[in-house]
Amino acid sequence: MRLANISGRLHLVTPDDHVIDVSMETGGHFSPRIQDCYERWPELRSVAFTLEQWSGTPLADVLPSSFGNPAPQPRQVFAIGLNYAAHAAEASLAVPDDLTVFTKFVTSLAGPHGTIVLPPGTVDWEAELVVVIGRGGYRIPAEEAWKHVAGVSVGQDLSERTLQSSGPAPQYSLAKSSPGFGPIGPLLVTPDEFDDPDSLELGCSINGQEVQKGNTSDMVFPVPEIIARLSQVTPLLPGDVIFTGTPPGVGVGRVPQRFLNPGDELVTYVRGIGEMRHTFQ
Ligand code: ZN
């Protein structure tokens, strides 16, 4: 199943690439607010098959600018640092023995298209797989973890490196939380849509030049392990968002270092989900 936030309303994307307004087509049984659907995830999944038989608007006719973040108001946002060994190496940091966790404050979340204002400093890119929780839980075993996932999407963990490295300890959460620094979208795709949800190609390009290309199979802590370890400490709630870490190729690890400039266009993708497109000013 695939979902989208189109013009602020929950839509289902059918297997033949049409979009259905879920609230409208169920006579208001479901809220048009996409964040609400995670609270009623099993029920939505059970009606999705019927809704998918209906005809809707062709997906290709939806303007890119109409797509919003498919998880816009999570109660908790987790982000995992140094989750690809080659990225830890380019950051001159050791591969961690356990999760390195920070948050991106919810006001940093944004949709998959648009313009992002660069704050002063050095802003870097981090293409990431984003996981959205469907069924919450506490102390979820890794073997059960994918059953707790509503779906996955494309994310960017934009990071202002000067602030991040100022002070005696890294300022990950604040440095990664300027407005627009956490774009997600365009679609939320359920794990069963993939042959192997633990092996997804992802990456990004700047002005048409590829800067990151990796595969989630190279994660130090794969998605089930992230969910098991996070939920060992803190309960996960429906609609929670997890940024799962970035593969190598970020700007701070380059010689010479490279950062985003006004006018740059950043395209971020996860194969099988779609792509996001942002410009900077
Ligand atoms: Zn990251």
Coordinates of C-alpha atoms and ligand atoms in Angstrom, one line a residue:
M1 CA 0.0 0.0 0.0
R2 CA 1.2 3.5 -0.8
L3 CA -0.1 6.8 0.9
A4 CA 0.5 10.4 0.1
N5 CA -0.3 13.7 1.7
I6 CA -1.7 15.7 -1.2
S7 CA -2.9 19.3 -0.6
G8 CA -2.9 18.5 3.2
R9 CA -5.2 15.5 2.7
L10 CA -4.7 11.7 3.2
H11 CA -4.6 9.9 -0.2
L12 CA -4.2 6.3 -1.1
V13 CA -2.1 5.6 -4.2
T14 CA -3.6 2.6 -6.2
P15 CA -1.5 -0.1 -7.8
D16 CA -2.2 1.5 -11.2
D17 CA -1.0 4.9 -10.0
H18 CA -4.2 6.8 -9.3
V19 CA -4.9 8.7 -6.1
I20 CA -8.0 8.3 -3.9
D21 CA -9.0 10.9 -1.2
V22 CA -9.6 8.5 1.7
S23 CA -11.7 10.8 3.8
M24 CA -13.9 11.7 0.9
E25 CA -14.4 8.2 -0.4
T26 CA -15.2 6.8 3.1
G27 CA -17.8 9.5 3.8
G28 CA -15.6 11.1 6.5
H29 CA -15.0 7.8 8.3
F30 CA -11.3 8.6 8.2
S31 CA -9.9 12.0 9.0
P32 CA -8.3 13.9 6.0
R33 CA -5.3 14.6 8.3
I34 CA -2.7 12.0 7.3
Q35 CA -1.1 12.0 10.7
D36 CA -4.3 10.6 12.2
C37 CA -4.3 7.5 10.1
Y38 CA -1.4 6.0 12.0
E39 CA -3.6 5.8 15.1
R40 CA -6.0 3.6 13.1
W41 CA -3.4 1.8 11.0
P42 CA -4.9 -1.8 11.0
E43 CA -8.4 -0.4 10.1
L44 CA -7.0 1.7 7.3
R45 CA -5.1 -1.4 5.9
S46 CA -8.3 -3.4 6.0
V47 CA -10.3 -0.9 3.9
A48 CA -7.4 0.0 1.6
F49 CA -7.9 -3.0 -0.7
T50 CA -11.6 -2.0 -1.3
L51 CA -10.6 1.6 -1.9
E52 CA -7.8 0.6 -4.3
Q53 CA -10.5 -0.8 -6.7
W54 CA -12.0 2.6 -7.2
S55 CA -10.9 5.0 -9.9
G56 CA -9.3 8.3 -8.9
T57 CA -7.1 11.0 -10.3
P58 CA -4.0 9.9 -12.2
L59 CA -0.9 10.3 -10.0
A60 CA 0.9 11.9 -12.9
D61 CA -1.7 14.7 -12.9
V62 CA -0.9 15.7 -9.3
L63 CA 1.4 18.8 -9.2
P64 CA 4.7 18.0 -7.4
S65 CA 4.1 21.1 -5.2
S66 CA 0.9 19.5 -3.9
F67 CA 2.7 16.7 -2.1
G68 CA 3.3 17.3 1.6
N69 CA 5.1 15.3 4.3
P70 CA 3.4 12.0 4.8
A71 CA 4.2 12.1 8.6
P72 CA 4.0 15.8 9.4
Q73 CA 3.1 15.8 13.1
P74 CA 4.8 12.9 14.9
R75 CA 5.0 13.0 18.7
Q76 CA 8.6 11.7 18.6
V77 CA 11.3 12.0 15.9
F78 CA 14.4 9.8 16.2
A79 CA 17.5 10.1 14.1
I80 CA 20.3 7.6 14.0
G81 CA 23.9 8.9 13.5
L82 CA 26.9 7.0 12.0
N83 CA 24.7 4.1 10.8
Y84 CA 26.8 3.2 7.8
A85 CA 30.4 2.2 8.4
A86 CA 31.8 4.1 5.4
H87 CA 30.0 7.3 6.6
A88 CA 31.5 7.0 10.1
A89 CA 34.9 6.7 8.4
E90 CA 34.5 9.8 6.3
A91 CA 33.4 11.7 9.5
S92 CA 36.6 10.4 11.2
L93 CA 34.5 8.7 13.8
A94 CA 34.4 5.1 15.1
V95 CA 31.6 2.8 14.1
P96 CA 29.4 2.8 17.2
D97 CA 28.7 -0.3 19.3
D98 CA 25.2 0.9 20.0
L99 CA 22.8 3.4 18.4
T100 CA 23.8 7.0 18.3
V101 CA 20.5 8.8 18.7
F102 CA 19.4 12.4 18.5
T103 CA 16.2 14.2 17.5
K104 CA 15.1 16.6 14.8
F105 CA 12.6 19.0 16.3
V106 CA 9.2 18.6 14.6
T107 CA 9.3 22.2 13.3
S108 CA 12.2 21.1 11.0
L109 CA 9.9 18.7 9.1
A110 CA 8.8 19.6 5.6
G111 CA 7.4 18.2 2.4
P112 CA 9.2 16.7 -0.6
H113 CA 9.3 19.8 -2.8
G114 CA 10.1 23.4 -2.2
T115 CA 12.7 26.0 -1.3
I116 CA 14.7 25.8 1.9
V117 CA 16.4 28.9 3.4
L118 CA 20.1 28.3 4.3
P119 CA 20.9 29.6 7.8
P120 CA 24.4 31.1 8.3
G121 CA 27.1 28.4 8.5
T122 CA 27.8 25.3 6.5
V123 CA 24.8 23.2 5.5
D124 CA 25.3 19.6 4.4
W125 CA 23.1 16.9 2.9
E126 CA 22.3 13.4 4.3
A127 CA 20.0 11.2 2.2
E128 CA 18.2 8.8 4.5
L129 CA 15.5 6.2 4.6
V130 CA 12.7 7.4 6.9
V131 CA 10.6 4.9 8.9
V132 CA 7.1 5.7 10.2
I133 CA 5.7 3.6 13.0
G134 CA 2.2 2.1 12.6
R135 CA 1.7 0.0 15.7
G136 CA 3.5 1.4 18.7
G137 CA 5.2 -0.7 21.3
Y138 CA 7.7 -1.0 24.1
R139 CA 10.6 -3.5 24.0
I140 CA 9.7 -4.7 20.5
P141 CA 11.8 -7.8 19.5
A142 CA 13.8 -7.3 16.3
E143 CA 12.0 -10.3 14.7
E144 CA 8.7 -8.4 15.2
A145 CA 9.9 -5.0 14.3
W146 CA 8.8 -4.7 10.6
K147 CA 5.2 -5.5 11.7
H148 CA 5.3 -2.3 13.7
V149 CA 6.3 -0.2 10.7
A150 CA 3.5 1.6 8.8
G151 CA 5.8 2.4 5.9
V152 CA 9.0 4.0 4.7
S153 CA 9.7 7.2 2.8
V154 CA 12.5 9.3 1.5
G155 CA 14.2 11.8 3.9
Q156 CA 17.0 14.4 4.1
D157 CA 18.7 15.0 7.4
L158 CA 20.0 18.5 6.5
S159 CA 22.8 19.5 8.9
E160 CA 24.5 22.8 9.7
R161 CA 28.0 21.5 10.5
T162 CA 29.4 24.6 12.1
L163 CA 26.8 24.6 14.9
Q164 CA 26.9 20.8 15.1
S165 CA 30.6 20.9 16.0
S166 CA 30.6 23.9 18.2
G167 CA 30.9 23.5 22.0
P168 CA 32.3 20.6 24.0
A169 CA 29.8 18.0 22.8
P170 CA 28.1 17.6 19.3
Q171 CA 25.0 19.7 18.9
Y172 CA 23.3 17.2 16.6
S173 CA 19.7 17.9 17.4
L174 CA 19.8 21.7 17.2
A175 CA 22.1 21.8 14.2
K176 CA 19.8 19.5 12.2
S177 CA 16.6 21.4 13.1
S178 CA 16.4 24.7 11.1
P179 CA 13.1 25.1 9.3
G180 CA 13.0 22.7 6.3
F181 CA 15.9 20.6 7.5
G182 CA 13.8 17.4 7.8
P183 CA 11.9 17.0 4.5
I184 CA 10.1 13.7 4.0
G185 CA 8.1 12.3 1.0
P186 CA 6.6 12.1 -1.5
L187 CA 5.0 8.7 -0.7
L188 CA 4.8 6.4 2.3
V189 CA 5.2 2.8 1.1
T190 CA 4.4 -0.2 3.3
P191 CA 7.3 -2.7 3.8
D192 CA 5.4 -5.6 2.0
E193 CA 5.7 -3.6 -1.3
F194 CA 9.4 -4.4 -1.5
D195 CA 11.1 -7.8 -2.3
D196 CA 13.4 -7.0 0.6
P197 CA 12.7 -3.9 2.7
D198 CA 16.2 -4.2 4.3
S199 CA 17.9 -3.7 0.9
L200 CA 16.9 -0.3 -0.7
E201 CA 19.0 1.9 -2.9
L202 CA 19.1 5.5 -1.8
G203 CA 21.1 8.6 -2.7
C204 CA 21.1 12.2 -3.8
S205 CA 22.5 14.6 -6.3
I206 CA 23.3 18.3 -6.4
N207 CA 22.6 20.2 -9.7
G208 CA 22.5 16.8 -11.5
Q209 CA 25.8 15.6 -10.0
E210 CA 25.5 12.4 -7.9
V211 CA 27.0 12.9 -4.4
Q212 CA 25.5 10.0 -2.5
K213 CA 24.6 6.5 -3.5
G214 CA 24.2 3.7 -1.1
N215 CA 22.1 0.8 0.0
T216 CA 20.2 0.2 3.3
S217 CA 21.7 -3.3 3.4
D218 CA 24.9 -1.6 4.5
M219 CA 23.4 -0.2 7.7
V220 CA 25.4 -0.9 10.9
F221 CA 22.0 -1.3 12.7
P222 CA 19.3 -2.4 10.2
V223 CA 15.7 -1.1 10.7
P224 CA 14.6 -4.0 12.9
E225 CA 17.6 -3.6 15.1
I226 CA 17.0 0.2 15.4
I227 CA 13.4 -0.4 16.4
A228 CA 14.4 -3.1 18.9
R229 CA 17.1 -0.9 20.6
L230 CA 15.1 2.3 20.6
S231 CA 12.0 0.6 22.1
Q232 CA 14.1 -1.1 24.7
V233 CA 14.5 2.4 26.2
T234 CA 11.5 4.4 25.1
P235 CA 8.0 3.3 23.9
L236 CA 7.4 4.0 20.2
L237 CA 4.1 5.6 19.3
P238 CA 1.9 5.4 16.1
G239 CA 3.2 8.0 13.6
D240 CA 6.6 8.3 15.1
V241 CA 9.4 9.1 12.6
I242 CA 12.9 7.5 12.5
F243 CA 15.6 9.0 10.3
T244 CA 17.8 5.9 9.9
G245 CA 21.2 7.3 9.0
T246 CA 23.1 8.3 5.9
P247 CA 25.4 6.5 3.6
P248 CA 28.8 8.0 2.6
G249 CA 29.2 11.0 0.3
V250 CA 28.3 14.0 2.6
G251 CA 30.0 17.3 2.0
V252 CA 31.9 17.6 5.3
G253 CA 33.8 14.4 4.5
R254 CA 35.0 15.6 1.1
V255 CA 38.4 17.0 0.2
P256 CA 37.9 19.9 -0.2
Q257 CA 34.7 20.1 1.9
R258 CA 31.6 21.1 0.0
F259 CA 28.4 22.6 1.4
L260 CA 25.0 23.7 -0.1
N261 CA 24.8 27.2 -1.7
P262 CA 21.9 29.4 -2.7
G263 CA 20.5 28.3 -6.0
D264 CA 21.6 24.6 -5.6
E265 CA 19.0 22.0 -6.4
L266 CA 19.1 18.8 -4.2
V267 CA 17.3 15.7 -5.5
T268 CA 17.0 12.8 -3.0
Y269 CA 15.7 9.4 -3.8
V270 CA 15.0 5.9 -2.4
R271 CA 14.4 3.5 -5.3
G272 CA 10.9 2.1 -5.1
I273 CA 9.6 5.1 -3.2
G274 CA 10.3 8.2 -5.3
E275 CA 12.3 11.4 -5.2
M276 CA 12.3 14.8 -3.4
R277 CA 13.5 18.0 -5.1
H278 CA 14.5 21.1 -3.1
T279 CA 16.2 24.3 -4.0
F280 CA 18.1 26.5 -1.5
Q281 CA 18.2 30.3 -1.0
Ligands
ZN1 ZN 21.6 11.7 9.5

